[in-house]
mmCIF file of C-alpha atoms and ligand atoms in Angstrom:
data_model
loop_
_atom_site.group_PDB
_atom_site.id
_atom_site.type_symbol
_atom_site.label_atom_id
_atom_site.label_comp_id
_atom_site.label_asym_id
_atom_site.label_seq_id
_atom_site.Cartn_x
_atom_site.Cartn_y
_atom_site.Cartn_z
ATOM 1 C CA MET H 1 -17.689 4.881 21.351
ATOM 2 C CA ASN H 2 -18.186 4.825 17.636
ATOM 3 C CA GLY H 3 -21.423 6.553 16.617
ATOM 4 C CA SER H 4 -21.832 4.389 13.544
ATOM 5 C CA ARG H 5 -22.178 1.176 15.520
ATOM 6 C CA ALA H 6 -25.463 -0.610 16.038
ATOM 7 C CA MET H 7 -27.585 -0.313 19.193
ATOM 8 C CA GLU H 8 -25.871 -1.143 22.480
ATOM 9 C CA PRO H 9 -27.168 -4.104 24.550
ATOM 10 C CA ALA H 10 -28.910 -1.957 27.204
ATOM 11 C CA ALA H 11 -30.735 0.166 24.606
ATOM 12 C CA TYR H 12 -31.549 -2.988 22.677
ATOM 13 C CA LEU H 13 -33.134 -4.594 25.743
ATOM 14 C CA ASP H 14 -35.099 -1.442 26.571
ATOM 15 C CA SER H 15 -36.424 -1.373 23.022
ATOM 16 C CA LEU H 16 -37.813 -4.900 23.513
ATOM 17 C CA ARG H 17 -39.338 -4.361 26.940
ATOM 18 C CA PRO H 18 -43.118 -3.919 26.715
ATOM 19 C CA ALA H 19 -44.216 -0.394 27.672
ATOM 20 C CA GLY H 20 -44.873 -0.086 31.402
ATOM 21 C CA SER H 21 -43.252 -3.376 32.334
ATOM 22 C CA LYS H 22 -40.727 -3.378 35.130
ATOM 23 C CA ARG H 23 -37.091 -4.245 34.850
ATOM 24 C CA SER H 24 -36.296 -7.522 36.492
ATOM 25 C CA SER H 25 -32.752 -7.945 37.705
ATOM 26 C CA LYS H 26 -32.942 -11.720 37.335
ATOM 27 C CA ARG H 27 -34.165 -11.508 33.797
ATOM 28 C CA ASP H 28 -31.564 -8.850 32.935
ATOM 29 C CA LEU H 29 -28.797 -11.052 34.296
ATOM 30 C CA ILE H 30 -29.952 -14.038 32.220
ATOM 31 C CA VAL H 31 -30.361 -11.960 29.064
ATOM 32 C CA ASN H 32 -26.988 -10.277 29.472
ATOM 33 C CA VAL H 33 -25.168 -13.566 29.985
ATOM 34 C CA PHE H 34 -26.981 -15.020 26.988
ATOM 35 C CA LEU H 35 -26.086 -12.072 24.731
ATOM 36 C CA ARG H 36 -22.401 -12.475 25.544
ATOM 37 C CA GLN H 37 -22.352 -16.003 24.057
ATOM 38 C CA GLU H 38 -21.448 -16.609 20.453
ATOM 39 C CA GLY H 39 -22.478 -20.213 19.892
ATOM 40 C CA HIS H 40 -25.595 -22.355 20.106
ATOM 41 C CA LEU H 41 -26.501 -23.117 23.701
ATOM 42 C CA THR H 42 -28.825 -25.664 25.212
ATOM 43 C CA ALA H 43 -30.998 -24.463 28.081
ATOM 44 C CA GLU H 44 -28.748 -26.477 30.427
ATOM 45 C CA ASP H 45 -25.656 -24.703 29.053
ATOM 46 C CA LEU H 46 -27.278 -21.410 29.949
ATOM 47 C CA VAL H 47 -28.232 -22.593 33.461
ATOM 48 C CA GLU H 48 -24.592 -23.593 33.923
ATOM 49 C CA LEU H 49 -23.324 -20.191 32.744
ATOM 50 C CA ILE H 50 -25.743 -18.328 35.010
ATOM 51 C CA ARG H 51 -24.670 -20.402 38.031
ATOM 52 C CA ARG H 52 -21.036 -19.635 37.272
ATOM 53 C CA GLU H 53 -21.832 -15.943 36.926
ATOM 54 C CA GLU H 54 -23.675 -16.059 40.283
ATOM 55 C CA SER H 55 -20.823 -17.660 42.125
ATOM 56 C CA ALA H 56 -18.430 -15.103 40.654
ATOM 57 C CA ARG H 57 -20.680 -12.396 42.086
ATOM 58 C CA SER H 58 -21.388 -14.076 45.422
ATOM 59 C CA ASP H 59 -18.579 -12.171 47.199
ATOM 60 C CA SER H 60 -20.583 -8.968 46.923
ATOM 61 C CA SER H 61 -24.032 -10.410 47.699
ATOM 62 C CA PRO H 62 -23.699 -13.708 49.564
ATOM 63 C CA ALA H 63 -27.368 -13.738 50.593
ATOM 64 C CA GLN H 64 -28.714 -13.993 47.012
ATOM 65 C CA PRO H 65 -30.600 -17.246 46.397
ATOM 66 C CA ARG H 66 -29.482 -19.316 43.397
ATOM 67 C CA MET H 67 -31.359 -18.749 40.203
ATOM 68 C CA SER H 68 -33.824 -21.563 39.638
ATOM 69 C CA ARG H 69 -33.671 -23.683 36.542
ATOM 70 C CA ALA H 70 -37.335 -22.808 35.914
ATOM 71 C CA THR H 71 -36.528 -19.080 35.851
ATOM 72 C CA VAL H 72 -33.824 -19.625 33.256
ATOM 73 C CA TYR H 73 -36.148 -21.783 31.115
ATOM 74 C CA ARG H 74 -38.977 -19.259 31.407
ATOM 75 C CA THR H 75 -36.675 -16.401 30.454
ATOM 76 C CA LEU H 76 -35.370 -18.328 27.449
ATOM 77 C CA GLN H 77 -38.964 -18.836 26.326
ATOM 78 C CA TRP H 78 -39.615 -15.124 26.785
ATOM 79 C CA MET H 79 -36.483 -14.283 24.767
ATOM 80 C CA VAL H 80 -37.691 -16.460 21.895
ATOM 81 C CA GLU H 81 -41.070 -14.692 21.922
ATOM 82 C CA ALA H 82 -39.410 -11.267 22.128
ATOM 83 C CA GLY H 83 -37.140 -12.064 19.191
ATOM 84 C CA ILE H 84 -33.928 -11.952 21.256
ATOM 85 C CA ALA H 85 -33.302 -15.673 20.882
ATOM 86 C CA ARG H 86 -33.801 -18.086 18.013
ATOM 87 C CA LYS H 87 -34.463 -21.781 18.538
ATOM 88 C CA VAL H 88 -32.258 -24.098 16.544
ATOM 89 C CA ASP H 89 -32.735 -27.837 16.236
ATOM 90 C CA PHE H 90 -29.686 -29.767 15.064
ATOM 91 C CA GLY H 91 -31.481 -33.104 15.381
ATOM 92 C CA GLU H 92 -29.770 -34.033 18.662
ATOM 93 C CA GLY H 93 -33.018 -34.548 20.520
ATOM 94 C CA ARG H 94 -32.776 -31.226 22.347
ATOM 95 C CA LEU H 95 -33.118 -27.630 21.273
ATOM 96 C CA ARG H 96 -30.373 -25.081 21.185
ATOM 97 C CA PHE H 97 -30.614 -21.319 21.312
ATOM 98 C CA GLU H 98 -28.661 -18.528 19.678
ATOM 99 C CA HIS H 99 -29.193 -14.828 20.166
ATOM 100 C CA SER H 100 -30.263 -12.567 17.335
ATOM 101 C CA TYR H 101 -28.762 -9.373 18.699
ATOM 102 C CA ARG H 102 -26.474 -8.014 15.920
ATOM 103 C CA HIS H 103 -26.369 -11.571 14.726
ATOM 104 C CA PRO H 104 -27.822 -11.977 11.239
ATOM 105 C CA ARG H 105 -29.992 -14.993 10.486
ATOM 106 C CA HIS H 106 -28.063 -17.734 8.704
ATOM 107 C CA PHE H 107 -27.839 -21.401 7.782
ATOM 108 C CA HIS H 108 -25.716 -24.063 9.517
ATOM 109 C CA LEU H 109 -23.071 -26.679 8.803
ATOM 110 C CA ILE H 110 -23.182 -29.309 11.562
ATOM 111 C CA CYS H 111 -20.340 -31.688 12.307
ATOM 112 C CA LYS H 112 -21.524 -35.128 13.452
ATOM 113 C CA SER H 113 -18.117 -35.933 15.020
ATOM 114 C CA CYS H 114 -17.508 -32.923 17.245
ATOM 115 C CA ASN H 115 -21.103 -31.628 17.322
ATOM 116 C CA ARG H 116 -19.924 -28.146 16.508
ATOM 117 C CA SER H 117 -21.911 -25.986 14.133
ATOM 118 C CA PHE H 118 -20.700 -23.361 11.681
ATOM 119 C CA GLU H 119 -22.734 -20.505 10.284
ATOM 120 C CA PHE H 120 -23.089 -19.366 6.702
ATOM 121 C CA LEU H 121 -25.456 -17.581 4.389
ATOM 122 C CA SER H 122 -25.922 -17.458 0.650
ATOM 123 C CA SER H 123 -27.803 -14.759 -1.226
ATOM 124 C CA ASP H 124 -28.235 -17.162 -4.140
ATOM 125 C CA ILE H 125 -29.867 -19.848 -1.975
ATOM 126 C CA GLU H 126 -32.111 -17.245 -0.370
ATOM 127 C CA ALA H 127 -33.172 -15.936 -3.776
ATOM 128 C CA LEU H 128 -33.973 -19.476 -4.849
ATOM 129 C CA LEU H 129 -36.015 -20.153 -1.690
ATOM 130 C CA GLU H 130 -38.004 -16.970 -2.282
ATOM 131 C CA GLU H 131 -38.599 -17.960 -5.874
ATOM 132 C CA VAL H 132 -39.915 -21.385 -4.873
ATOM 133 C CA ALA H 133 -42.189 -19.949 -2.169
ATOM 134 C CA ALA H 134 -43.554 -17.307 -4.570
ATOM 135 C CA ALA H 135 -44.180 -19.882 -7.314
ATOM 136 C CA ARG H 136 -46.177 -21.973 -4.822
ATOM 137 C CA HIS H 137 -48.008 -18.887 -3.476
ATOM 138 C CA PHE H 138 -46.532 -19.672 -0.096
ATOM 139 C CA THR H 139 -45.820 -17.048 2.556
ATOM 140 C CA ALA H 140 -42.478 -18.036 4.053
ATOM 141 C CA ARG H 141 -41.899 -17.275 7.709
ATOM 142 C CA GLN H 142 -38.654 -19.099 8.260
ATOM 143 C CA SER H 143 -36.341 -21.241 6.133
ATOM 144 C CA VAL H 144 -34.018 -23.704 7.815
ATOM 145 C CA LEU H 145 -31.081 -25.108 5.919
ATOM 146 C CA GLN H 146 -28.602 -27.496 7.523
ATOM 147 C CA ILE H 147 -25.658 -29.352 6.067
ATOM 148 C CA HIS H 148 -24.743 -32.368 8.220
ATOM 149 C CA GLY H 149 -21.361 -34.036 7.888
ATOM 150 C CA THR H 150 -17.758 -33.865 9.071
ATOM 151 C CA CYS H 151 -15.858 -30.643 9.620
ATOM 152 C CA GLU H 152 -12.366 -30.048 8.306
ATOM 153 C CA SER H 153 -10.552 -30.373 11.610
ATOM 154 C CA CYS H 154 -12.332 -33.652 12.451
ATOM 155 C CA ARG H 155 -11.510 -34.989 8.997
ATOM 156 C CA THR H 156 -7.851 -33.964 8.902
ATOM 157 C CA GLY H 157 -7.082 -34.110 12.627
ATOM 158 C CA ARG H 158 -5.611 -30.620 12.419
ATOM 159 C CA ALA H 159 -7.061 -27.908 14.614
ATOM 160 C CA SER H 160 -8.217 -25.033 12.501
ATOM 161 C CA THR H 161 -6.643 -21.775 13.612
ATOM 162 C CA VAL H 162 -9.114 -19.503 11.916
ATOM 163 C CA GLU H 163 -12.420 -20.781 13.246
ATOM 164 C CA GLY H 164 -14.304 -18.620 15.674
ATOM 165 C CA GLY H 165 -14.503 -14.869 15.613
ATOM 166 C CA THR H 166 -17.831 -13.119 15.881
ATOM 167 C CA THR H 167 -20.399 -13.640 13.170
ATOM 168 C CA GLU H 168 -21.162 -9.933 13.197
ATOM 169 C CA LEU H 169 -17.601 -8.985 12.268
ATOM 170 C CA ILE H 170 -17.347 -11.700 9.619
ATOM 171 C CA PHE H 171 -20.689 -10.664 8.172
ATOM 172 C CA ALA H 172 -19.527 -7.033 8.009
ATOM 173 C CA ARG H 173 -16.302 -8.201 6.339
ATOM 174 C CA ASP H 174 -18.253 -10.147 3.700
ATOM 175 C CA ALA H 175 -20.781 -7.342 3.140
ATOM 176 C CA LEU H 176 -17.855 -4.975 2.529
ATOM 177 C CA ARG H 177 -16.189 -7.438 0.172
ATOM 178 C CA ILE H 178 -19.401 -7.614 -1.873
ATOM 179 C CA ALA H 179 -19.836 -3.839 -1.919
ATOM 180 C CA ILE H 180 -16.181 -3.404 -2.957
ATOM 181 C CA ALA H 181 -16.497 -5.968 -5.768
ATOM 182 C CA THR H 182 -19.659 -4.244 -7.039
ATOM 183 C CA GLU H 183 -18.003 -0.830 -6.813
ATOM 184 C CA ARG H 184 -15.010 -2.101 -8.781
ATOM 185 C CA SER H 185 -17.109 -3.479 -11.601
ATOM 186 C CA GLY H 186 -19.169 -0.254 -11.597
ATOM 187 C CA LEU H 187 -15.959 1.747 -11.923
ATOM 188 C CA GLU H 188 -14.859 -0.375 -14.866
ATOM 189 C CA PHE H 189 -18.231 0.019 -16.553
ATOM 190 C CA TYR H 190 -18.326 3.837 -16.197
ATOM 191 C CA SER H 191 -14.701 4.316 -17.244
ATOM 192 C CA ARG H 192 -15.354 2.348 -20.403
ATOM 193 C CA ALA H 193 -18.679 4.097 -21.040
ATOM 194 C CA ALA H 194 -16.968 7.510 -20.643
ATOM 195 C CA ALA H 195 -14.284 6.549 -23.155
ATOM 196 C CA MET H 196 -16.908 5.432 -25.668
ATOM 197 C CA THR H 197 -19.518 8.159 -25.402
ATOM 198 C CA ARG H 198 -19.426 10.843 -28.103
ATOM 199 C CA ASP H 199 -22.100 13.114 -26.637
ATOM 200 C CA ALA H 200 -20.045 15.574 -24.549
ATOM 201 C CA ARG H 201 -22.572 15.906 -21.774
ATOM 202 C CA GLY H 202 -23.246 12.183 -21.605
ATOM 203 C CA ARG H 203 -19.508 11.603 -21.408
ATOM 204 C CA ARG H 204 -19.216 14.003 -18.471
ATOM 205 C CA VAL H 205 -21.943 12.053 -16.644
ATOM 206 C CA PHE H 206 -20.032 8.808 -17.046
ATOM 207 C CA GLU H 207 -16.805 10.520 -16.009
ATOM 208 C CA LYS H 208 -18.521 11.919 -12.938
ATOM 209 C CA LEU H 209 -19.926 8.505 -12.035
ATOM 210 C CA ALA H 210 -16.529 6.874 -12.571
ATOM 211 C CA ALA H 211 -14.952 9.490 -10.286
ATOM 212 C CA GLU H 212 -17.618 8.872 -7.644
ATOM 213 C CA GLU H 213 -17.185 5.111 -7.807
ATOM 214 C CA HIS H 214 -13.453 5.617 -7.497
ATOM 215 C CA GLU H 215 -13.821 7.820 -4.444
ATOM 216 C CA HIS H 216 -16.331 5.565 -2.779
ATOM 217 C CA LEU H 217 -14.148 2.561 -3.502
ATOM 218 C CA GLY H 218 -11.421 4.293 -1.489
ATOM 219 C CA THR H 219 -13.870 4.863 1.404
ATOM 220 C CA LEU H 220 -14.985 1.227 1.383
ATOM 221 C CA GLU H 221 -11.401 -0.025 1.299
ATOM 222 C CA LYS H 222 -10.509 2.158 4.267
ATOM 223 C CA ARG H 223 -13.531 0.824 6.149
ATOM 224 C CA TYR H 224 -12.374 -2.687 5.328
ATOM 225 C CA ARG H 225 -8.899 -1.978 6.738
ATOM 226 C CA ASP H 226 -10.468 -0.446 9.886
ATOM 227 C CA LEU H 227 -12.586 -3.552 10.345
ATOM 228 C CA LEU H 228 -9.499 -5.774 10.160
ATOM 229 C CA GLN H 229 -8.062 -3.826 13.115
ATOM 230 C CA GLN H 230 -10.800 -5.295 15.320
ATOM 231 C CA ASP H 231 -9.676 -8.871 14.731
ATOM 232 C CA PRO H 232 -6.171 -9.636 13.452
ATOM 233 C CA GLN H 233 -7.344 -12.961 11.990
ATOM 234 C CA LEU H 234 -10.483 -11.605 10.389
ATOM 235 C CA GLU H 235 -9.122 -11.720 6.855
ATOM 236 C CA SER H 236 -8.463 -15.476 7.011
ATOM 237 C CA ARG H 237 -11.661 -16.585 8.746
ATOM 238 C CA PRO H 238 -13.993 -18.795 6.683
ATOM 239 C CA THR H 239 -16.522 -17.137 4.393
ATOM 240 C CA PHE H 240 -19.882 -16.434 6.028
ATOM 241 C CA LEU H 241 -21.800 -14.829 3.187
ATOM 242 C CA PHE H 242 -21.596 -16.685 -0.101
ATOM 243 C CA PHE H 243 -22.423 -14.494 -2.991
ATOM 244 C CA LYS H 244 -22.173 -15.436 -6.614
ATOM 245 C CA GLY H 245 -23.613 -12.927 -8.998
ATOM 246 C CA ALA H 246 -26.329 -10.409 -8.165
ATOM 247 C CA ALA H 247 -25.338 -6.776 -8.538
ATOM 248 C CA ASN H 248 -21.679 -7.403 -9.242
ATOM 249 C CA GLY H 249 -22.604 -9.627 -12.185
ATOM 250 C CA LEU H 250 -24.891 -6.938 -13.581
ATOM 251 C CA PHE H 251 -22.035 -4.501 -14.139
ATOM 252 C CA SER H 252 -19.705 -7.141 -15.575
ATOM 253 C CA ALA H 253 -22.344 -8.145 -18.123
ATOM 254 C CA ALA H 254 -22.914 -4.472 -18.944
ATOM 255 C CA THR H 255 -19.214 -3.850 -19.565
ATOM 256 C CA GLU H 256 -19.269 -6.839 -21.884
ATOM 257 C CA ARG H 257 -22.149 -5.273 -23.825
ATOM 258 C CA LEU H 258 -20.239 -1.987 -24.155
ATOM 259 C CA ARG H 259 -17.391 -3.912 -25.750
ATOM 260 C CA GLN H 260 -19.745 -5.038 -28.467
ATOM 261 C CA GLY H 261 -20.484 -1.395 -29.281
ATOM 262 C CA VAL H 262 -23.452 0.745 -28.232
ATOM 263 C CA ASP H 263 -24.449 4.375 -28.727
ATOM 264 C CA ASP H 264 -24.767 7.064 -26.029
ATOM 265 C CA ARG H 265 -28.405 6.392 -25.338
ATOM 266 C CA GLN H 266 -27.898 2.663 -25.096
ATOM 267 C CA ALA H 267 -24.922 3.172 -22.772
ATOM 268 C CA LEU H 268 -27.052 5.329 -20.460
ATOM 269 C CA MET H 269 -29.864 2.788 -20.585
ATOM 270 C CA ILE H 270 -27.485 -0.027 -19.670
ATOM 271 C CA GLY H 271 -26.201 2.070 -16.746
ATOM 272 C CA ILE H 272 -29.785 2.682 -15.596
ATOM 273 C CA LYS H 273 -30.565 -1.032 -15.618
ATOM 274 C CA CYS H 274 -27.408 -1.818 -13.648
ATOM 275 C CA GLU H 275 -27.959 0.832 -10.999
ATOM 276 C CA ARG H 276 -31.600 -0.112 -10.624
ATOM 277 C CA GLY H 277 -30.754 -3.799 -10.239
ATOM 278 C CA SER H 278 -27.926 -3.023 -7.847
ATOM 279 C CA HIS H 279 -30.036 -0.636 -5.747
ATOM 280 C CA ARG H 280 -32.858 -3.171 -5.501
ATOM 281 C CA PHE H 281 -30.576 -6.008 -4.554
ATOM 282 C CA PHE H 282 -28.746 -4.167 -1.750
ATOM 283 C CA LYS H 283 -31.924 -2.541 -0.418
ATOM 284 C CA ARG H 284 -33.979 -5.728 -0.328
ATOM 285 C CA TYR H 285 -31.130 -7.787 1.033
ATOM 286 C CA GLY H 286 -30.078 -5.211 3.623
ATOM 287 C CA ASP H 287 -33.656 -4.674 4.821
ATOM 288 C CA LYS H 288 -34.007 -8.310 5.806
ATOM 289 C CA PHE H 289 -31.189 -8.339 8.325
ATOM 290 C CA GLU H 290 -31.160 -7.694 12.028
ATOM 291 C CA ASP H 291 -29.478 -4.496 13.126
ATOM 292 C CA SER H 292 -25.777 -5.012 12.386
ATOM 293 C CA GLU H 293 -22.773 -3.456 10.736
ATOM 294 C CA GLY H 294 -23.294 -5.648 7.657
ATOM 295 C CA LYS H 295 -26.887 -4.424 7.325
ATOM 296 C CA LYS H 296 -25.688 -0.827 7.490
ATOM 297 C CA ILE H 297 -23.108 -1.468 4.788
ATOM 298 C CA PHE H 298 -25.759 -2.894 2.452
ATOM 299 C CA LEU H 299 -28.272 -0.090 3.060
ATOM 300 C CA GLU H 300 -25.729 2.698 2.652
ATOM 301 C CA PHE H 301 -24.563 1.136 -0.560
ATOM 302 C CA ALA H 302 -28.193 0.888 -1.766
ATOM 303 C CA ASP H 303 -28.611 4.655 -1.181
ATOM 304 C CA GLU H 304 -25.548 5.410 -3.218
ATOM 305 C CA GLU H 305 -26.786 3.271 -6.091
ATOM 306 C CA ARG H 306 -30.146 5.052 -5.976
ATOM 307 C CA ALA H 307 -28.416 8.437 -6.286
ATOM 308 C CA HIS H 308 -26.536 7.168 -9.345
ATOM 309 C CA LEU H 309 -29.773 5.835 -10.800
ATOM 310 C CA ALA H 310 -31.484 9.231 -10.424
ATOM 311 C CA LEU H 311 -28.555 10.980 -12.114
ATOM 312 C CA LEU H 312 -28.559 8.556 -15.039
ATOM 313 C CA ILE H 313 -32.322 8.860 -15.562
ATOM 314 C CA ARG H 314 -32.062 12.680 -15.647
ATOM 315 C CA GLU H 315 -29.249 12.438 -18.175
ATOM 316 C CA TYR H 316 -31.079 9.943 -20.313
ATOM 317 C CA ARG H 317 -34.143 12.210 -20.554
ATOM 318 C CA SER H 318 -32.065 15.248 -21.338
ATOM 319 C CA LEU H 319 -30.085 13.387 -24.010
ATOM 320 C CA VAL H 320 -33.302 12.194 -25.657
ATOM 321 C CA GLU H 321 -34.568 15.787 -25.629
ATOM 322 C CA ARG H 322 -31.327 17.182 -27.130
ATOM 323 C CA GLN H 323 -31.317 14.540 -29.835
ATOM 324 C CA ARG H 324 -34.938 15.292 -30.659
ATOM 325 C CA ARG H 325 -34.180 19.022 -31.045
ATOM 326 C CA ARG H 326 -31.049 18.349 -33.069
ATOM 327 C CA GLY H 327 -33.032 15.978 -35.275
ATOM 328 C CA ARG H 328 -35.641 18.678 -35.883
ATOM 329 C CA GLY H 329 -32.868 21.177 -36.727
ATOM 330 C CA ARG H 330 -31.724 18.883 -39.497
ATOM 331 C CA GLY H 331 -35.211 18.741 -40.985
ATOM 332 C CA GLY H 332 -36.770 16.212 -38.675
ATOM 333 C CA LYS H 333 -35.146 13.192 -40.227
ATOM 334 C CA ARG H 334 -33.353 10.890 -37.838
ATOM 335 C CA ARG H 335 -30.398 9.064 -39.243
ATOM 336 C CA PRO H 336 -29.376 5.760 -37.726
ATOM 337 C CA ARG H 337 -26.419 6.312 -35.429
ATOM 338 C CA ARG H 338 -23.138 4.691 -36.202
ATOM 339 C CA GLN H 339 -21.650 2.411 -33.629
ATOM 340 C CA SER H 340 -18.446 3.527 -31.951
ATOM 341 C CA ALA H 341 -16.942 0.102 -31.548
ATOM 342 C CA ALA H 342 -13.572 1.445 -32.708
ATOM 343 C CA LEU H 343 -13.067 2.907 -29.247
ATOM 344 C CA SER H 344 -13.153 -0.375 -27.439
HETATM 345 ZN ZN1 LIG L 1 -15.978 -31.661 13.732
HETATM 346 ZN ZN1 LIG L 2 -26.349 -20.193 14.265
#
């Protein structure tokens, strides 16, 4: 048992049970069967699965009455209210249900030929939805986005070999890819800033940050390799989390600015802006997800960025103070600093 994993199903169910309420073996059976499913089930699908489960068990307890359809429907309704299940409507004239246990919220692609649905998420779309809601002073509770059309295997007639896999694993894979990309561009930024900074102490800060980014990059890459062990096809499964710019783009833009030439103070200030933006992005994004490995990856990364931010702010203040004292030593007159573009 890996201590870093999210809550186990039994603990998860106990956490949802109202205080003082009794366990019900029927309800537990329905919930457990439901949590084992990966796709989007209709209520009838679930009834069917429960009946199959019951007949598999009937050797041990032949006297058990069959679970009624009404019990399954009632329990589904309870699961929706308790936040275990989410209702999804693909416009087929009946509802489907998916569980939310370690299963991050997402959008859907729906194939009209085979009726299968595929999950995805995009931080850019989410940011845009939030922006629209905020501009209209609207409190958003839920955003539904569906793309209807024809899937690749229906269009080409070839069965896709990489579909499937659990959303949780794919989400963790994508969260790690994003963290790794951000870490890489952070490393590039700090290495360049260290090479350019003339203030000895400021340079050591950038070198320290570059070393930290380098070390953490190694940790993230190892975690990525460990994750791949859990599913040999994980690497080639379709992208779940689409992610254009956000924090990664911040550092790339900052490195570009360094190329144009900045002084020590400006370099520190650019670093501060990047770390602050990166921390905010990963914290806000990570906070929104259901308990999952991907959520953990985002929140741990946010903590690391916050530590870097604190270090940079301390250094910035101390550099300003040193420069002020040095300036006074020279008779209080501050000369404009020359740019060190020659280093780039
Ligand atoms: Zn299809
Ligand atoms: Zn779904």
